[in-house]
């Protein structure tokens, strides 16, 4: 029989002091390094999603308080991601407004600090779970250190306000669930109901907590551990409170709670993304993932010892299930063994069976890391129990755990702040040819930092030759640095070319060496994460300057538009427009006063009625327009509108914040859609 009996659950002074020192050190570390990380792909969109709900709440409850940037957020009814939970994002926008945080850099630094602090609460909850489960603060500290010292999770706890925040909320909800099932009372019911609802309003997958809680309480009723009236009081109150809190914290549900919640669940199961991912060296559709996609990603991005311990924990839980049969468990400790196994195994089997859309690794399923690490803790506790009377084996187990933690800590230190690219030895070498390594684009900041430190040019042009958000990465930089870096499109001839190898057809860098030379390359654990190439012939680089003044209408009238042609590329229309300058004045591609010249377009029907607005689509000039010169700009209008059989695509010029070309007598260029 393998039975792990709990020890005293009463905290003593040594317990409190040691735990306080541990968590204080972790907190101080986070406060020191939270500003070192870049901005991932989705973070700006996540912020807008929160702002959309804040604006909606303000429109209903306090319209007069809608001021500043909140007014500029889109309407909830038209926002594509309105079915995303905003329990974390909306409060961040409110606090951002409350504390008058306006500068982009300050906004994202604040968000990263808040994300870390919430992740920190998740780590506290994880400690509390293990402490309550086994009653041993030493094991709880070791388990929490293992939980923290996982390179990918460590990095993402500073910027991933979606997946890691959900994981933290999921962990807190497990902790409150333990309190409820052990000592069901009004306070425990209220606390757990709020934690459950908050988790659901982070991501609807949090409904697993609701289901798990009800199943555990129902089994305890069947086993005679609850009276029937007590059962209905707890489950009824808990369910009603969860429903109330979920609706209250999710504005999208306010107009039609049940219908919109069902819509949210359906959208989660069939997520609206049909892109491609690199998996085991092959490019595959995210809508057609193999059954082993999730388990493979977990296996190659989790420290190996954790996997071994988790498998041991699963074996213990299965052995217990086989031994107890219909009785399931004989103590609360055994109850948690099965509960945590179910929270890991059931979602993994479910996701593998229904082949739901996943992309960017397994980040959508990061919440599974909590039950995985709890099972690893069970495995560690069991092994300690097995070798407790064997001094050499006990020392060996302690040494292996200590070495693993030291190796992980060293990896985190040496890779900082790119711990998000961690792979273990199971993946082998040449990571970038097998998986998307830096799918978040976190290395962009490191690359831009290097360029700024080693190039003193006033304006530095760069383009990305891979799918990565270089322009969004600039938001974390101070204003003067943002002014120096100019991110251009793929049709521009820039001073630098950057690649992090995500979604590129050719990962052979020799393609760049024809016109460029290697400027800088970042490696982590001997693997190339990104490369920067510098163009050899500076004469060929597109001229890009910043004007320090506004162009007058007379000067602006020297610009004209000509239609070059249109074509289809990968099912999307590309319209080529020539912008000509008939004067001896240089028109700058950028503006230091926020009034650049841009090209804009809209659609009108055959009667001339606008189908879209001028403000809906704009594009920067690719480069300066020298005197008596011209350049071609490629537009990518809405393919659905381009397929209309009648009407026109109208193209015009605008000097942002000043005037439109068609308002000063320059007629828009009109292109028939049925051409």
XYZ file of C-alpha atoms in Angstrom:
675
model
C 0.000 0.000 0.000
C 1.225 3.448 -0.896
C -0.399 5.884 1.441
C 1.036 9.313 2.162
C -0.319 10.550 5.429
C -0.435 14.266 6.050
C 1.605 15.775 8.822
C 0.607 18.669 11.002
C -1.156 21.450 9.150
C -0.421 24.033 11.833
C 2.106 26.696 10.907
C 4.963 27.270 13.380
C 7.270 30.284 13.577
C 10.024 28.691 11.506
C 7.471 27.762 8.866
C 6.196 31.343 8.620
C 9.654 32.957 8.574
C 11.092 30.644 5.910
C 8.031 30.928 3.681
C 7.973 34.708 4.066
C 11.637 34.988 3.067
C 11.069 32.737 0.054
C 8.122 34.689 -1.312
C 9.696 38.042 -0.486
C 12.757 37.099 -2.560
C 10.534 36.020 -5.443
C 8.593 39.271 -5.239
C 11.753 41.400 -5.188
C 13.159 39.494 -8.165
C 10.002 40.169 -10.138
C 10.027 43.862 -9.245
C 13.621 44.139 -10.441
C 13.249 42.416 -13.817
C 9.616 42.964 -14.913
C 10.644 45.860 -17.173
C 13.110 43.720 -19.169
C 10.572 41.922 -21.364
C 9.190 42.852 -24.749
C 5.625 43.045 -26.020
C 4.078 39.827 -27.402
C 1.870 39.693 -30.497
C -1.478 39.788 -28.716
C -0.884 42.212 -25.872
C -2.008 45.421 -27.653
C -5.148 43.627 -28.850
C -5.787 42.321 -25.341
C -5.574 45.851 -24.012
C -8.103 47.050 -26.595
C -10.426 44.178 -25.678
C -10.351 45.338 -22.071
C -10.875 48.954 -23.109
C -13.868 48.030 -25.283
C -15.654 46.543 -22.267
C -14.695 49.482 -20.037
C -16.166 51.860 -22.607
C -19.334 49.779 -22.795
C -19.667 49.753 -18.999
C -19.136 53.514 -18.910
C -21.763 54.125 -21.590
C -24.307 52.289 -19.468
C -23.376 53.301 -15.920
C -21.576 56.655 -16.132
C -21.441 58.264 -19.602
C -20.082 61.524 -18.187
C -16.967 59.753 -16.909
C -15.961 58.577 -20.384
C -12.899 60.664 -21.118
C -9.405 60.334 -22.517
C -8.324 57.232 -24.406
C -11.361 55.230 -23.287
C -13.559 57.197 -25.695
C -11.367 56.076 -28.585
C -11.835 52.349 -28.014
C -14.113 50.504 -30.497
C -17.719 49.664 -29.702
C -18.400 46.321 -28.038
C -21.035 45.402 -30.629
C -18.524 45.614 -33.495
C -15.383 44.335 -31.754
C -14.276 40.943 -33.092
C -12.959 39.697 -29.717
C -15.958 40.760 -27.659
C -16.368 37.109 -26.581
C -13.023 37.204 -24.746
C -13.232 37.380 -20.965
C -12.087 40.706 -19.512
C -11.908 40.003 -15.776
C -8.220 40.933 -15.837
C -7.999 43.222 -18.860
C -10.820 45.622 -17.977
C -9.500 46.442 -14.482
C -6.066 47.124 -16.006
C -7.556 49.702 -18.373
C -9.485 51.280 -15.500
C -6.317 51.498 -13.382
C -4.364 52.822 -16.355
C -6.968 55.592 -16.680
C -7.175 56.140 -12.911
C -3.409 56.621 -12.547
C -3.186 58.752 -15.730
C -0.751 56.407 -17.459
C -0.580 57.789 -20.994
C 2.800 57.068 -22.558
C 2.847 53.754 -24.461
C 5.967 52.525 -22.691
C 4.507 53.282 -19.271
C 1.257 51.546 -20.223
C 2.986 48.281 -21.094
C 5.404 48.404 -18.192
C 2.400 48.807 -15.912
C 0.700 45.862 -17.597
C 3.798 43.693 -17.179
C 4.029 44.579 -13.512
C 0.350 43.738 -13.001
C 0.752 40.447 -14.888
C 3.675 39.447 -12.702
C 1.835 40.355 -9.505
C -1.142 38.249 -10.522
C 1.178 35.379 -11.426
C 2.777 35.858 -8.018
C -0.650 35.348 -6.422
C -0.919 32.157 -8.464
C 2.381 30.935 -7.007
C 1.101 31.687 -3.500
C -2.027 29.671 -4.273
C 0.087 26.772 -5.575
C 2.038 26.779 -2.308
C -1.250 26.833 -0.394
C -2.590 23.866 -2.355
C 0.430 21.670 -1.602
C 0.531 22.830 2.020
C -3.142 21.992 2.481
C -2.804 18.730 0.530
C 0.162 17.230 2.371
C 0.489 19.499 5.399
C 4.241 19.897 4.833
C 5.551 23.415 4.234
C 8.973 22.108 3.166
C 7.490 20.035 0.377
C 5.253 22.978 -0.528
C 8.309 25.270 -0.841
C 10.192 22.797 -3.033
C 7.113 22.228 -5.204
C 6.554 25.975 -5.573
C 10.202 26.502 -6.499
C 9.792 23.829 -9.189
C 6.605 25.574 -10.314
C 8.399 28.923 -10.627
C 11.635 27.583 -12.127
C 10.185 26.431 -15.403
C 11.814 28.697 -18.008
C 8.851 29.279 -20.303
C 6.370 29.861 -17.495
C 8.843 32.108 -15.703
C 9.190 34.419 -18.702
C 5.524 34.448 -19.640
C 4.478 35.338 -16.110
C 5.710 38.864 -16.876
C 3.793 39.631 -20.073
C 1.264 36.929 -20.996
C -1.957 38.477 -19.725
C -4.001 35.738 -21.404
C -2.633 32.268 -20.802
C -0.455 32.710 -17.704
C -2.989 34.926 -15.986
C -5.603 32.255 -16.690
C -3.249 29.628 -15.269
C -2.820 31.729 -12.117
C -6.579 32.226 -11.802
C -7.098 28.490 -12.334
C -4.616 27.779 -9.533
C -6.338 30.173 -7.137
C -9.687 28.540 -7.940
C -8.275 25.071 -7.145
C -7.099 26.391 -3.781
C -10.506 27.873 -2.924
C -12.171 24.650 -4.101
C -10.161 22.716 -1.519
C -11.427 24.996 1.226
C -15.020 24.573 0.081
C -15.070 20.784 -0.204
C -13.315 20.351 3.152
C -15.294 22.901 5.149
C -18.408 23.934 3.220
C -19.735 27.177 4.643
C -21.032 30.507 3.404
C -17.631 32.200 3.383
C -15.992 29.304 1.570
C -18.874 29.119 -0.921
C -18.753 32.849 -1.639
C -14.967 32.883 -2.030
C -14.836 29.869 -4.302
C -17.785 31.078 -6.383
C -16.002 34.370 -7.022
C -12.712 32.610 -7.841
C -14.539 30.254 -10.215
C -16.404 33.063 -11.952
C -13.255 35.160 -12.234
C -11.483 32.207 -13.857
C -14.357 31.668 -16.310
C -14.272 35.369 -17.135
C -10.571 35.093 -17.898
C -11.234 32.222 -20.302
C -14.414 30.186 -20.578
C -12.325 27.013 -20.116
C -12.530 27.896 -16.426
C -15.876 26.097 -16.435
C -13.740 23.020 -15.684
C -13.428 24.326 -12.124
C -17.204 24.555 -11.804
C -17.647 21.017 -13.152
C -14.861 19.591 -10.965
C -16.254 21.185 -7.820
C -19.763 19.853 -8.442
C -18.464 16.351 -9.237
C -16.326 16.191 -6.082
C -19.169 17.417 -3.865
C -21.589 14.964 -5.509
C -19.230 12.037 -4.916
C -18.816 13.100 -1.297
C -22.616 13.051 -0.998
C -22.785 9.536 -2.427
C -20.019 8.449 -0.055
C -22.073 9.778 2.855
C -19.717 12.651 3.682
C -22.473 15.272 3.118
C -26.060 15.380 4.280
C -28.556 15.783 1.451
C -29.821 19.163 2.636
C -26.248 20.371 3.053
C -25.440 19.191 -0.454
C -28.267 21.161 -2.065
C -27.521 24.233 -0.011
C -23.850 24.268 -1.022
C -24.268 23.324 -4.692
C -27.287 25.552 -5.195
C -25.682 28.561 -3.567
C -22.363 27.958 -5.302
C -23.894 27.578 -8.770
C -26.150 30.619 -8.372
C -23.273 32.783 -7.149
C -20.992 31.629 -9.980
C -23.653 32.499 -12.572
C -24.207 35.912 -10.966
C -20.511 36.751 -10.796
C -19.812 35.492 -14.332
C -22.480 37.738 -15.825
C -21.495 40.716 -13.669
C -17.832 40.561 -14.741
C -18.455 39.827 -18.441
C -20.193 42.766 -20.192
C -20.643 40.761 -23.407
C -23.181 38.619 -21.516
C -25.280 41.492 -20.199
C -27.732 41.771 -23.093
C -28.271 38.028 -23.566
C -26.493 35.981 -20.872
C -27.297 32.433 -21.922
C -27.144 32.917 -25.691
C -23.885 34.866 -25.590
C -22.291 32.432 -23.155
C -23.133 29.537 -25.472
C -21.657 31.537 -28.355
C -18.493 32.077 -26.346
C -18.175 28.346 -25.639
C -18.728 27.446 -29.302
C -16.131 29.965 -30.428
C -13.650 28.509 -27.951
C -14.115 24.994 -29.318
C -13.907 26.169 -32.935
C -11.514 29.084 -32.713
C -11.481 31.506 -35.652
C -7.925 30.975 -36.890
C -7.028 28.980 -39.972
C -3.323 29.738 -40.149
C -0.369 27.382 -40.329
C 2.039 26.192 -37.648
C 5.469 24.589 -37.799
C 5.319 21.249 -36.014
C 8.048 18.604 -36.035
C 9.557 20.208 -39.135
C 6.309 20.270 -41.124
C 3.996 23.194 -41.850
C 0.431 22.130 -41.023
C -2.947 23.799 -40.696
C -3.954 24.784 -37.162
C -7.387 23.353 -37.978
C -5.891 19.928 -38.769
C -3.507 19.213 -35.908
C -2.470 15.604 -35.179
C -3.713 14.068 -31.944
C -0.239 14.167 -30.411
C 0.302 17.919 -30.956
C -0.489 18.943 -27.369
C 1.356 16.108 -25.627
C 4.420 16.635 -27.806
C 4.593 20.356 -27.041
C 4.212 19.676 -23.314
C 6.941 17.029 -23.488
C 9.560 19.185 -25.242
C 9.001 22.416 -23.270
C 8.766 21.060 -19.711
C 11.906 20.237 -17.697
C 12.384 16.427 -18.014
C 12.443 15.695 -14.284
C 9.038 17.344 -13.917
C 7.682 15.006 -16.597
C 9.089 11.938 -14.846
C 7.662 13.030 -11.500
C 4.275 13.844 -13.067
C 4.105 10.414 -14.685
C 4.922 8.900 -11.295
C 2.089 10.931 -9.770
C -0.316 9.712 -12.454
C 0.688 6.106 -11.779
C 0.041 6.591 -8.069
C -3.402 8.053 -8.755
C -4.251 5.230 -11.175
C -3.023 2.611 -8.695
C -5.215 4.188 -6.036
C -8.189 4.191 -8.430
C -7.664 0.492 -9.228
C -7.361 -0.344 -5.529
C -10.294 1.739 -4.262
C -12.544 1.048 -7.289
C -15.987 2.562 -6.743
C -14.944 3.971 -3.376
C -12.502 6.227 -5.299
C -10.713 7.559 -2.252
C -10.254 6.919 1.430
C -9.109 10.358 2.565
C -9.004 13.960 1.406
C -5.399 13.448 0.325
C -6.436 10.624 -1.988
C -9.397 12.694 -3.184
C -6.990 15.384 -4.382
C -4.788 12.770 -6.065
C -7.682 11.814 -8.343
C -8.964 15.362 -8.736
C -5.646 16.721 -9.950
C -5.136 13.769 -12.263
C -8.564 14.374 -13.782
C -7.812 18.080 -14.264
C -4.769 17.126 -16.328
C -5.749 13.930 -18.133
C -9.357 14.728 -19.092
C -8.558 18.007 -20.943
C -5.548 16.435 -22.685
C -7.638 13.505 -23.911
C -10.478 15.836 -24.880
C -8.274 18.210 -26.862
C -6.477 15.327 -28.571
C -9.804 13.719 -29.493
C -11.675 16.725 -30.881
C -8.618 18.294 -32.566
C -9.519 21.833 -31.537
C -7.546 24.745 -32.945
C -4.284 25.370 -31.094
C -1.365 27.464 -32.226
C 1.786 29.054 -30.902
C 2.812 25.940 -29.004
C 0.481 24.925 -26.181
C -0.014 28.311 -24.590
C -3.825 28.037 -24.764
C -3.510 25.022 -22.464
C -0.985 26.457 -20.010
C -3.543 26.038 -17.236
C -2.709 22.314 -17.409
C 0.693 23.152 -15.994
C -0.817 23.561 -12.531
C -2.266 20.005 -12.256
C 0.841 18.660 -14.028
C 3.078 20.185 -11.359
C 0.730 19.043 -8.596
C 1.035 15.494 -9.901
C 4.801 15.985 -10.080
C 4.624 16.958 -6.417
C 2.682 13.775 -5.679
C 5.360 11.816 -7.523
C 8.134 13.519 -5.568
C 6.350 12.949 -2.259
C 5.893 9.266 -3.114
C 9.538 8.787 -4.063
C 10.614 10.498 -0.840
C 8.350 8.086 1.037
C 9.877 5.101 -0.775
C 13.469 6.027 0.059
C 12.890 7.563 3.490
C 14.823 4.779 5.281
C 17.663 4.598 2.744
C 20.171 7.351 3.378
C 22.061 7.048 0.075
C 18.906 6.935 -2.043
C 17.429 9.842 -0.092
C 20.555 11.891 -0.747
C 20.453 10.903 -4.422
C 16.831 12.029 -4.788
C 17.585 15.313 -3.024
C 20.646 15.805 -5.234
C 18.718 15.187 -8.470
C 15.996 17.638 -7.481
C 18.550 20.253 -6.371
C 20.587 19.869 -9.579
C 17.459 20.208 -11.700
C 16.460 23.387 -9.916
C 19.984 24.796 -10.284
C 20.081 23.909 -13.997
C 16.694 25.526 -14.548
C 17.737 28.609 -12.598
C 20.941 28.892 -14.640
C 18.968 28.502 -17.875
C 16.599 31.263 -16.784
C 19.525 33.515 -15.835
C 21.574 32.899 -18.991
C 18.630 33.213 -21.411
C 17.111 36.306 -19.785
C 14.857 37.836 -21.018
C 14.202 35.162 -23.668
C 13.354 32.243 -21.406
C 10.202 31.795 -23.507
C 12.242 29.929 -26.171
C 13.089 27.036 -23.819
C 13.170 23.492 -25.209
C 14.528 20.464 -23.373
C 16.913 17.847 -24.753
C 14.061 15.796 -26.247
C 13.728 18.219 -29.163
C 17.341 17.778 -30.260
C 19.146 20.530 -32.174
C 18.158 23.107 -34.802
C 15.001 24.167 -32.991
C 13.886 26.655 -35.625
C 13.572 23.940 -38.272
C 11.176 21.902 -36.094
C 9.062 24.383 -34.127
C 8.150 28.059 -34.043
C 10.700 29.173 -31.475
C 9.902 32.828 -30.742
C 6.284 32.885 -31.890
C 5.456 35.732 -29.471
C 8.095 38.040 -30.996
C 9.730 38.704 -27.619
C 13.211 38.724 -29.166
C 12.255 41.785 -31.232
C 13.019 44.073 -28.335
C 16.458 42.551 -27.851
C 17.216 42.971 -31.565
C 16.039 46.583 -31.678
C 18.018 47.342 -28.508
C 21.165 46.047 -30.186
C 20.601 48.132 -33.321
C 19.964 51.302 -31.322
C 23.129 50.734 -29.290
C 25.313 50.130 -32.347
C 23.918 52.550 -34.929
C 23.865 56.279 -34.185
C 21.782 57.254 -37.235
C 18.900 59.606 -36.525
C 16.486 57.429 -38.536
C 17.073 53.678 -38.860
C 14.944 51.653 -41.265
C 14.286 47.970 -40.723
C 11.895 45.374 -42.066
C 10.943 41.951 -40.767
C 11.433 38.996 -43.064
C 9.382 36.738 -40.791
C 5.963 36.861 -39.130
C 6.719 38.990 -36.090
C 5.320 42.281 -34.672
C 8.320 44.629 -34.967
C 6.113 47.719 -34.970
C 4.294 46.662 -31.784
C 7.622 45.885 -30.132
C 8.543 49.573 -30.398
C 5.838 50.449 -27.871
C 8.071 49.333 -24.986
C 10.818 51.809 -25.952
C 11.198 55.422 -24.760
C 9.912 58.092 -27.138
C 13.352 59.105 -28.434
C 14.174 55.487 -29.330
C 10.796 55.010 -31.029
C 11.509 58.082 -33.138
C 14.757 56.583 -34.428
C 13.457 53.176 -35.531
C 11.239 52.991 -38.622
C 9.604 49.661 -39.431
C 8.906 49.291 -43.163
C 6.991 46.782 -45.258
C 8.372 43.904 -47.281
C 8.440 46.005 -50.473
C 10.875 48.521 -48.957
C 14.657 48.584 -49.261
C 15.751 49.054 -45.650
C 19.066 49.367 -43.882
C 18.423 46.248 -41.795
C 16.513 43.006 -42.293
C 15.388 41.070 -39.225
C 14.201 37.479 -38.992
C 13.211 35.248 -36.116
C 12.412 32.483 -38.636
C 8.696 32.293 -37.879
C 6.580 31.366 -40.895
C 9.394 31.771 -43.412
C 9.715 29.592 -46.498
C 13.519 29.419 -46.449
C 15.505 29.193 -43.206
C 18.822 29.201 -45.076
C 20.433 32.528 -44.210
C 22.630 32.520 -47.312
C 19.726 34.171 -49.150
C 20.549 37.425 -47.337
C 24.276 37.434 -48.024
C 23.864 38.517 -51.644
C 23.010 42.113 -50.719
C 23.567 42.059 -46.951
C 26.078 41.126 -44.306
C 25.409 39.583 -40.915
C 25.132 42.383 -38.382
C 24.107 40.436 -35.264
C 22.822 37.005 -34.314
C 21.290 35.980 -31.004
C 21.759 32.467 -29.688
C 20.317 30.780 -26.614
C 21.723 27.406 -25.534
C 23.620 27.344 -28.813
C 20.462 27.751 -30.921
C 19.882 30.724 -33.247
C 16.864 32.733 -32.110
C 17.084 35.688 -34.502
C 19.412 37.279 -37.039
C 19.911 40.860 -38.208
C 21.388 41.612 -41.629
C 22.670 44.994 -42.772
C 22.524 46.129 -46.403
C 25.983 46.552 -47.889
C 25.212 49.261 -50.465
C 23.887 52.252 -48.518
C 23.053 54.112 -51.755
C 20.220 51.659 -52.488
C 18.514 52.134 -49.116
C 15.186 53.946 -49.319
C 15.555 57.563 -48.245
C 13.455 58.193 -45.132
C 13.387 61.495 -43.252
C 11.050 63.223 -40.817
C 9.584 66.581 -41.667
C 9.512 69.111 -38.864
C 6.693 71.168 -40.347
C 3.278 70.891 -41.988
C 3.082 71.056 -45.785
C 0.911 73.866 -47.142
C -2.016 73.133 -49.481
C -0.097 74.741 -52.357
C 2.883 72.456 -51.722
C 0.618 69.444 -51.295
C -1.032 70.055 -54.685
C 2.226 68.983 -56.383
C 1.358 65.380 -55.473
C -0.781 63.256 -57.774
C -2.002 59.662 -57.934
C -1.991 57.305 -60.906
C -3.439 53.829 -61.197
C -0.843 51.205 -62.157
C -2.827 47.980 -61.970
C -4.142 45.244 -59.716
C -3.437 41.572 -59.210
C -4.307 38.704 -56.916
C -1.796 37.173 -54.516
C -2.824 34.175 -52.413
C -6.494 35.027 -52.910
C -6.091 38.693 -51.907
C -6.135 41.739 -54.142
C -3.098 43.998 -54.468
C -3.687 47.418 -56.043
C -0.613 49.346 -57.205
C -0.779 53.145 -57.051
C 1.901 55.574 -58.251
C 2.456 58.716 -56.180
C 4.209 61.457 -58.202
C 5.856 64.693 -57.083
C 5.931 67.439 -59.731
C 7.716 70.027 -57.574
C 11.294 70.665 -56.437
C 10.303 69.942 -52.824
C 11.204 66.735 -50.954
C 8.197 65.145 -49.259
C 9.258 63.258 -46.124
C 7.927 59.785 -45.434
C 7.592 60.590 -41.721
C 6.730 63.526 -39.506
C 8.200 64.517 -36.155
C 5.088 66.571 -35.384
C 2.603 63.789 -35.995
C 1.364 64.995 -39.397
C 2.717 62.518 -41.955
C 1.404 62.198 -45.496
C -0.513 58.968 -46.006
C -2.457 57.281 -48.751
C -6.057 56.308 -47.913
C -8.875 54.497 -49.662
C -12.563 53.739 -49.457
C -15.241 51.917 -51.442
C -18.305 53.556 -53.007
C -21.239 51.928 -54.781
C -22.372 52.657 -58.332
C -24.457 55.630 -57.122
C -21.417 57.071 -55.358
C -22.635 56.207 -51.852
C -19.705 55.362 -49.512
C -19.534 51.730 -48.405
C -16.532 52.348 -46.125
C -14.924 55.419 -44.578
C -11.694 57.192 -45.503
C -10.541 56.652 -41.929
C -10.878 52.871 -42.222
C -7.724 52.245 -44.274
C -4.483 54.199 -44.538
C -0.906 53.430 -45.476
C 2.344 55.327 -44.907
C 4.575 56.424 -47.738
C 7.187 53.749 -48.392
C 9.964 56.336 -48.596
C 10.543 60.039 -49.240
C 9.276 61.378 -52.553
C 12.191 63.306 -54.027
C 11.677 66.303 -56.348
C 10.301 65.326 -59.773
C 10.206 61.665 -58.723
C 7.518 59.086 -58.086
C 7.073 55.763 -56.320
C 4.631 52.856 -56.386
C 2.689 51.877 -53.289
C 0.859 48.563 -53.048
C -2.514 48.626 -51.306
C -4.336 45.568 -50.016
C -8.033 46.517 -49.881
C -10.805 44.402 -48.404
C -11.064 41.350 -50.752
C -14.833 41.087 -50.263
C -15.382 44.671 -51.381
C -12.939 44.216 -54.269
C -15.123 41.353 -55.514
C -18.192 43.571 -55.940
C -19.472 43.694 -59.499
C -20.209 47.427 -59.436
C -18.810 50.512 -57.762
C -15.391 52.039 -57.307
C -12.305 51.973 -55.152
C -11.444 55.592 -54.365
C -7.893 56.515 -53.381
C -6.787 59.829 -51.885
C -3.960 61.460 -49.954
C -4.116 62.954 -46.472
C -1.791 64.921 -44.241
C -2.830 63.510 -40.884
C -4.229 66.105 -38.541
C -4.207 68.762 -41.269
C -6.380 68.151 -44.348
C -7.458 65.719 -47.040
C -6.280 66.131 -50.619
C -9.853 66.011 -51.915
C -10.779 68.878 -49.576
C -8.226 71.208 -51.177
C -9.217 70.516 -54.758
C -7.310 67.282 -55.562
C -9.912 64.792 -56.778
C -9.592 61.197 -55.522
C -8.370 58.545 -57.903
C -11.356 56.365 -58.853
C -10.801 52.730 -59.924
C -13.758 50.693 -61.283
C -14.254 47.443 -59.353
C -15.480 45.593 -62.431
C -12.357 46.384 -64.452
